[in-house]
Short mmCIF file of C-alpha atoms and ligand atoms in Angstrom, two decimals:
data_model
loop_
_atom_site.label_atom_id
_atom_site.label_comp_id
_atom_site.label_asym_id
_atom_site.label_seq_id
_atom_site.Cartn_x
_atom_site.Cartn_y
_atom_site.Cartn_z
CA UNK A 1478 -21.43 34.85 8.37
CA UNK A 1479 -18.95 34.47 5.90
CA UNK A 1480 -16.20 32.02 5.28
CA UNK A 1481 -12.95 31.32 3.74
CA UNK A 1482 -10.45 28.39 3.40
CA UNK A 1483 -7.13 27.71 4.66
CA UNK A 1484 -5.05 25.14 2.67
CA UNK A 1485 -3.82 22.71 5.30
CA UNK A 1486 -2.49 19.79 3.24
CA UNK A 1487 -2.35 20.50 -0.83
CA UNK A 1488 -3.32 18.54 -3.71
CA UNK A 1489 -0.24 17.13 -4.07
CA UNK A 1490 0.13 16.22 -0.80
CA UNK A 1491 -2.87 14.11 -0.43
CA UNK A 1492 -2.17 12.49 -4.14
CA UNK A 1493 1.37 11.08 -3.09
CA UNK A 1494 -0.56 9.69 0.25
CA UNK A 1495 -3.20 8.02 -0.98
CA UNK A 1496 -0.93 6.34 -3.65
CA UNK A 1497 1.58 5.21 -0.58
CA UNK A 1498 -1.40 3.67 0.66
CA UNK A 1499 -2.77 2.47 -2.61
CA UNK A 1500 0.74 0.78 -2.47
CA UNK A 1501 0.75 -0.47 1.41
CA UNK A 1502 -2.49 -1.87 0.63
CA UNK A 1503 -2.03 -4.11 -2.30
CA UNK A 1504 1.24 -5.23 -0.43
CA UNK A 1505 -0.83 -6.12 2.78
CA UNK A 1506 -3.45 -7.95 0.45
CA UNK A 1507 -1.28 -9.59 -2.11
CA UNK A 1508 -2.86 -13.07 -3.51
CA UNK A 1509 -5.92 -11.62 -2.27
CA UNK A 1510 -9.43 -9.65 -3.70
CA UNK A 1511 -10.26 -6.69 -1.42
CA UNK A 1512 -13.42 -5.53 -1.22
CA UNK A 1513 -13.94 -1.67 -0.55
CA UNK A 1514 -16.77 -0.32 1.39
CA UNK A 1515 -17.38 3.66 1.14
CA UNK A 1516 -19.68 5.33 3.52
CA UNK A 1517 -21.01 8.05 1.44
CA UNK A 1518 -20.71 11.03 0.94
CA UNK A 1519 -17.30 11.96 2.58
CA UNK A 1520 -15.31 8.86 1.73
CA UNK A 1521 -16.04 8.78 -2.09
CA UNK A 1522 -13.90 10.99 -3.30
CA UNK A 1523 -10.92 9.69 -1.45
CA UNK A 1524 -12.37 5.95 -2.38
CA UNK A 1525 -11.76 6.79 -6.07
CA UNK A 1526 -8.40 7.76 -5.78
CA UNK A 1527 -7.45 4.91 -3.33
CA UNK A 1528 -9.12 2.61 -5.74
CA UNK A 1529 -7.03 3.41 -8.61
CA UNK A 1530 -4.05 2.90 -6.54
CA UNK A 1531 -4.82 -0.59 -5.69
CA UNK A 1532 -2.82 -3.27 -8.00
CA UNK A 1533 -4.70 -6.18 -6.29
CA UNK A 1534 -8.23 -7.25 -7.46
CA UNK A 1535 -11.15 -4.53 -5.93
CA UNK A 1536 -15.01 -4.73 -5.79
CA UNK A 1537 -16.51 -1.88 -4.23
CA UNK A 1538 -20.02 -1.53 -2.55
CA UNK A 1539 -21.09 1.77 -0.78
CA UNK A 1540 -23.50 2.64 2.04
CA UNK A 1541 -24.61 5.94 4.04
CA UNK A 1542 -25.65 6.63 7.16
CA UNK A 1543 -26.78 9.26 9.02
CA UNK A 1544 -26.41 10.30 12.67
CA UNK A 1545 -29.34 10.09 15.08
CA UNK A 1546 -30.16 13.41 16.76
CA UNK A 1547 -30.17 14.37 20.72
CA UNK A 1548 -29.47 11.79 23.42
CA UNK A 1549 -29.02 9.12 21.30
CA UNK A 1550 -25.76 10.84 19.77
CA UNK A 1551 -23.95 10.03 22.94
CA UNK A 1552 -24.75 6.35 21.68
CA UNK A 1553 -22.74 6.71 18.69
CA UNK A 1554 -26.00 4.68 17.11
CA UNK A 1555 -26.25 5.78 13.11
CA UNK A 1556 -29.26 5.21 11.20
CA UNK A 1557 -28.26 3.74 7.60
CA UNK A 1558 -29.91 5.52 4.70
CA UNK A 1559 -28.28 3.22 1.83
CA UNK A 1560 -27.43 -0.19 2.91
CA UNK A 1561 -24.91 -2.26 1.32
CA UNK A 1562 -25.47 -4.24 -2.20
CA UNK A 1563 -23.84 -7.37 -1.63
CA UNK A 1564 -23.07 -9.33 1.49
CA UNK A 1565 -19.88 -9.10 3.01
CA UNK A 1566 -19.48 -12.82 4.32
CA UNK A 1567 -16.07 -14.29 3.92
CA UNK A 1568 -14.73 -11.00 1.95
CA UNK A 1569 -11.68 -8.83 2.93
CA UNK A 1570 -13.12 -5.48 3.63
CA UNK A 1571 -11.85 -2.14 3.91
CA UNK A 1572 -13.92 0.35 4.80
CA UNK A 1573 -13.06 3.39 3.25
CA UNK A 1574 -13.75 7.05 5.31
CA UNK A 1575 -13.36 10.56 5.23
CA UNK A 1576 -12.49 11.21 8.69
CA UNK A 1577 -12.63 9.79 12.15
CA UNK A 1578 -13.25 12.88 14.46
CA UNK A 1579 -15.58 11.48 17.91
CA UNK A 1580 -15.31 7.86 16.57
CA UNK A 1581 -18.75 7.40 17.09
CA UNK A 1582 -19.42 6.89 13.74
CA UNK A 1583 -17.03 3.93 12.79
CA UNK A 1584 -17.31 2.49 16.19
CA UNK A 1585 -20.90 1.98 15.84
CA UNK A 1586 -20.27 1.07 11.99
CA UNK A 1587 -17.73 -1.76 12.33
CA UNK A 1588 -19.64 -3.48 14.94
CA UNK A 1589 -22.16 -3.63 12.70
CA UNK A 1590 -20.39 -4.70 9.75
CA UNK A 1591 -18.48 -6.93 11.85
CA UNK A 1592 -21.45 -9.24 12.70
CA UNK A 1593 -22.10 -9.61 8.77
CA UNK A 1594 -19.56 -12.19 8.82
CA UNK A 1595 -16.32 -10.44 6.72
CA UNK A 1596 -12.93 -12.74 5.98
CA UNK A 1597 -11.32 -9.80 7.64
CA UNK A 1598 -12.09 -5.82 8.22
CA UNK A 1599 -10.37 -3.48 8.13
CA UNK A 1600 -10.19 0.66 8.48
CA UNK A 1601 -8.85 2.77 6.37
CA UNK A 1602 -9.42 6.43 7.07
CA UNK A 1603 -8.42 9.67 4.86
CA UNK A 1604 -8.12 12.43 7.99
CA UNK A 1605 -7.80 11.11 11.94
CA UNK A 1606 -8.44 13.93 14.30
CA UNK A 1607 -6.86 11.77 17.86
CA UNK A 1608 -7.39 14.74 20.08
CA UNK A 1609 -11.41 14.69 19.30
CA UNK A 1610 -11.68 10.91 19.77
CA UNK A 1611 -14.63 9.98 22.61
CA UNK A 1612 -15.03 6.05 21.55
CA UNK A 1613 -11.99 3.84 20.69
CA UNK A 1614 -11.66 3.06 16.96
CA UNK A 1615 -8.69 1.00 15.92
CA UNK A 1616 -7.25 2.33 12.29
CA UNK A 1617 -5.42 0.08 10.42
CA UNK A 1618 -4.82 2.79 7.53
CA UNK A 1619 -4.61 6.42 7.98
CA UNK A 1620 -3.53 9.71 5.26
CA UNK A 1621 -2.93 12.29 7.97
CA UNK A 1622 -3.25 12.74 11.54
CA UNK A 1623 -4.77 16.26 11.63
CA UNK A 1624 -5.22 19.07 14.22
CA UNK A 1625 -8.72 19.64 15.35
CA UNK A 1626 -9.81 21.97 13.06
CA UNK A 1627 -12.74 21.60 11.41
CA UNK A 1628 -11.87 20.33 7.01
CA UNK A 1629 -13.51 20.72 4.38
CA UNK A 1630 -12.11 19.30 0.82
CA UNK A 1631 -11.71 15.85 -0.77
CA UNK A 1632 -15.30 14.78 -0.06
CA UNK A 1633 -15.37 16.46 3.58
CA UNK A 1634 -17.87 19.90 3.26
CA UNK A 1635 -19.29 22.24 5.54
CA UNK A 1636 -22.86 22.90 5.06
CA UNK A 1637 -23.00 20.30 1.84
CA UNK A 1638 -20.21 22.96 0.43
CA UNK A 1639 -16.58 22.53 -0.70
CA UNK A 1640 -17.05 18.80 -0.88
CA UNK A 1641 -15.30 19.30 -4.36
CA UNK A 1642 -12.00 20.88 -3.48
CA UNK A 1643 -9.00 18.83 -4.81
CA UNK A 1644 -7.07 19.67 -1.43
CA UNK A 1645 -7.87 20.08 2.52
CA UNK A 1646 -8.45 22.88 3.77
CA UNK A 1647 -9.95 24.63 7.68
CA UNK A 1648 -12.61 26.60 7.28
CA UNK A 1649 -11.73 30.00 8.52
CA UNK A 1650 -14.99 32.04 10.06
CA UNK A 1651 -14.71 36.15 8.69
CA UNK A 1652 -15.65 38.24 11.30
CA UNK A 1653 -19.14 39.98 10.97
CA UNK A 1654 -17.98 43.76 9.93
P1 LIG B 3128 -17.30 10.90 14.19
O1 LIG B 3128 -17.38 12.05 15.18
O2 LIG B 3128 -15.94 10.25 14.22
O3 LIG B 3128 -18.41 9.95 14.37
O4 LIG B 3128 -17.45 11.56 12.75
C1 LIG B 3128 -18.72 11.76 12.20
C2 LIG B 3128 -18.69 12.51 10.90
O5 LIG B 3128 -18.54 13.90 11.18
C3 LIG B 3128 -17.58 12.22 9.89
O6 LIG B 3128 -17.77 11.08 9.12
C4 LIG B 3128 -17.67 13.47 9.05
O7 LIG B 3128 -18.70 13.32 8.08
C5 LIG B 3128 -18.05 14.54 10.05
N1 LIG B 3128 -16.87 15.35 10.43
C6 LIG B 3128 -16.09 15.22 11.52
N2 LIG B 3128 -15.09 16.15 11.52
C7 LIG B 3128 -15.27 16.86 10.38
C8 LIG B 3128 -14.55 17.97 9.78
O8 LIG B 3128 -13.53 18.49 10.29
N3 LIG B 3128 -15.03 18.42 8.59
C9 LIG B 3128 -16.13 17.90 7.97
N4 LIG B 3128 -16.82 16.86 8.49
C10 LIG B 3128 -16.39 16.35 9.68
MG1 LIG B 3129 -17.97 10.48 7.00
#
């Protein structure tokens, strides 16, 4: 089956928002050193550009995880692939993600981050789909609340593709002719 892609919020679009948060952020953390945490591979893209937004002092550590198959979804339980560098005791973390769709993901994440003993943690998310979301997350930073459509672009792909679009776009499905 073939594909094709819908714009659904440009370039420019997503560059003015992530430097209004860029700015939000280093208002929020003034006087203080945030430390970033990306969960790879969706979030790095947006983590760059947030990054270079950010007027306060940043270090930046990066992990990925991956979700457990078949019952255990409902869990929300992630294995982690690449764990964290550095320890995250007495630090003010942000961790930086793609999307939050089910909220499994972050759920699970944050409790687990949250017992590594962080200053203060934070969530800062790219996309938020609220109609999708089956476990509570709280967001303390969001770019756009989206429909639920399924995005590709800015990190986000679809089959490991489109990862590399500067914009977000919904992946339209060509019918079979
Ligand atoms: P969760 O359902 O909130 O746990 O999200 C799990 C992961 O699913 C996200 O981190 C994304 O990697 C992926 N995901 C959710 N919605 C989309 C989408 O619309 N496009 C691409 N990936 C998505
Ligand atoms: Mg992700």
């Amino acid at each position: 089956m073939s594909e094709h892609i819908e714009v659904l919020l440009t370039e420019e679009e997503v560059d003015a928002r992530i430097r209004a948060i860029g700015e939000q952020i280093s208002r929020d953390y003034a006087g203080k050193q945030v430390h970033l945490v990306c969960v790879l591979k969706g979030g790095s893209f947006f983590l760059c550009e947030l990054a270079k937004r950010i007027t306060v002092p940043v270090s930046l550590d990066f992990m990925s995880v991956s979700s457990y198959g078949g019952d255990t979804k409902s869990s929300g339980r992630v294995k982690i692939v690449k764990d964290l560098d550095e320890s995250l005791q007495d630090k003010d973390v942000i961790v930086v993600e793609d999307i939050v769709d089910s909220g499994r993901t972050l759920n699970y994440l944050l409790g687990m981050l949250r017992g590594r003993g962080p200053a203060s943690l934070r969530l800062c998310t790219l996309l938020n789909k609220p109609d999708r979301r089956v476990v509570d997350v709280n967001v303390d930073y969001t770019g756009f609340c989206i429909p639920d459509e399924f995005v590709v672009g800015y990190g986000l792909d679809y089959d490991q593709k489109y990862r590399n679009l500067p914009y977000i776009g919904v992946v339209k499905f060509d019918d079979y002719k």
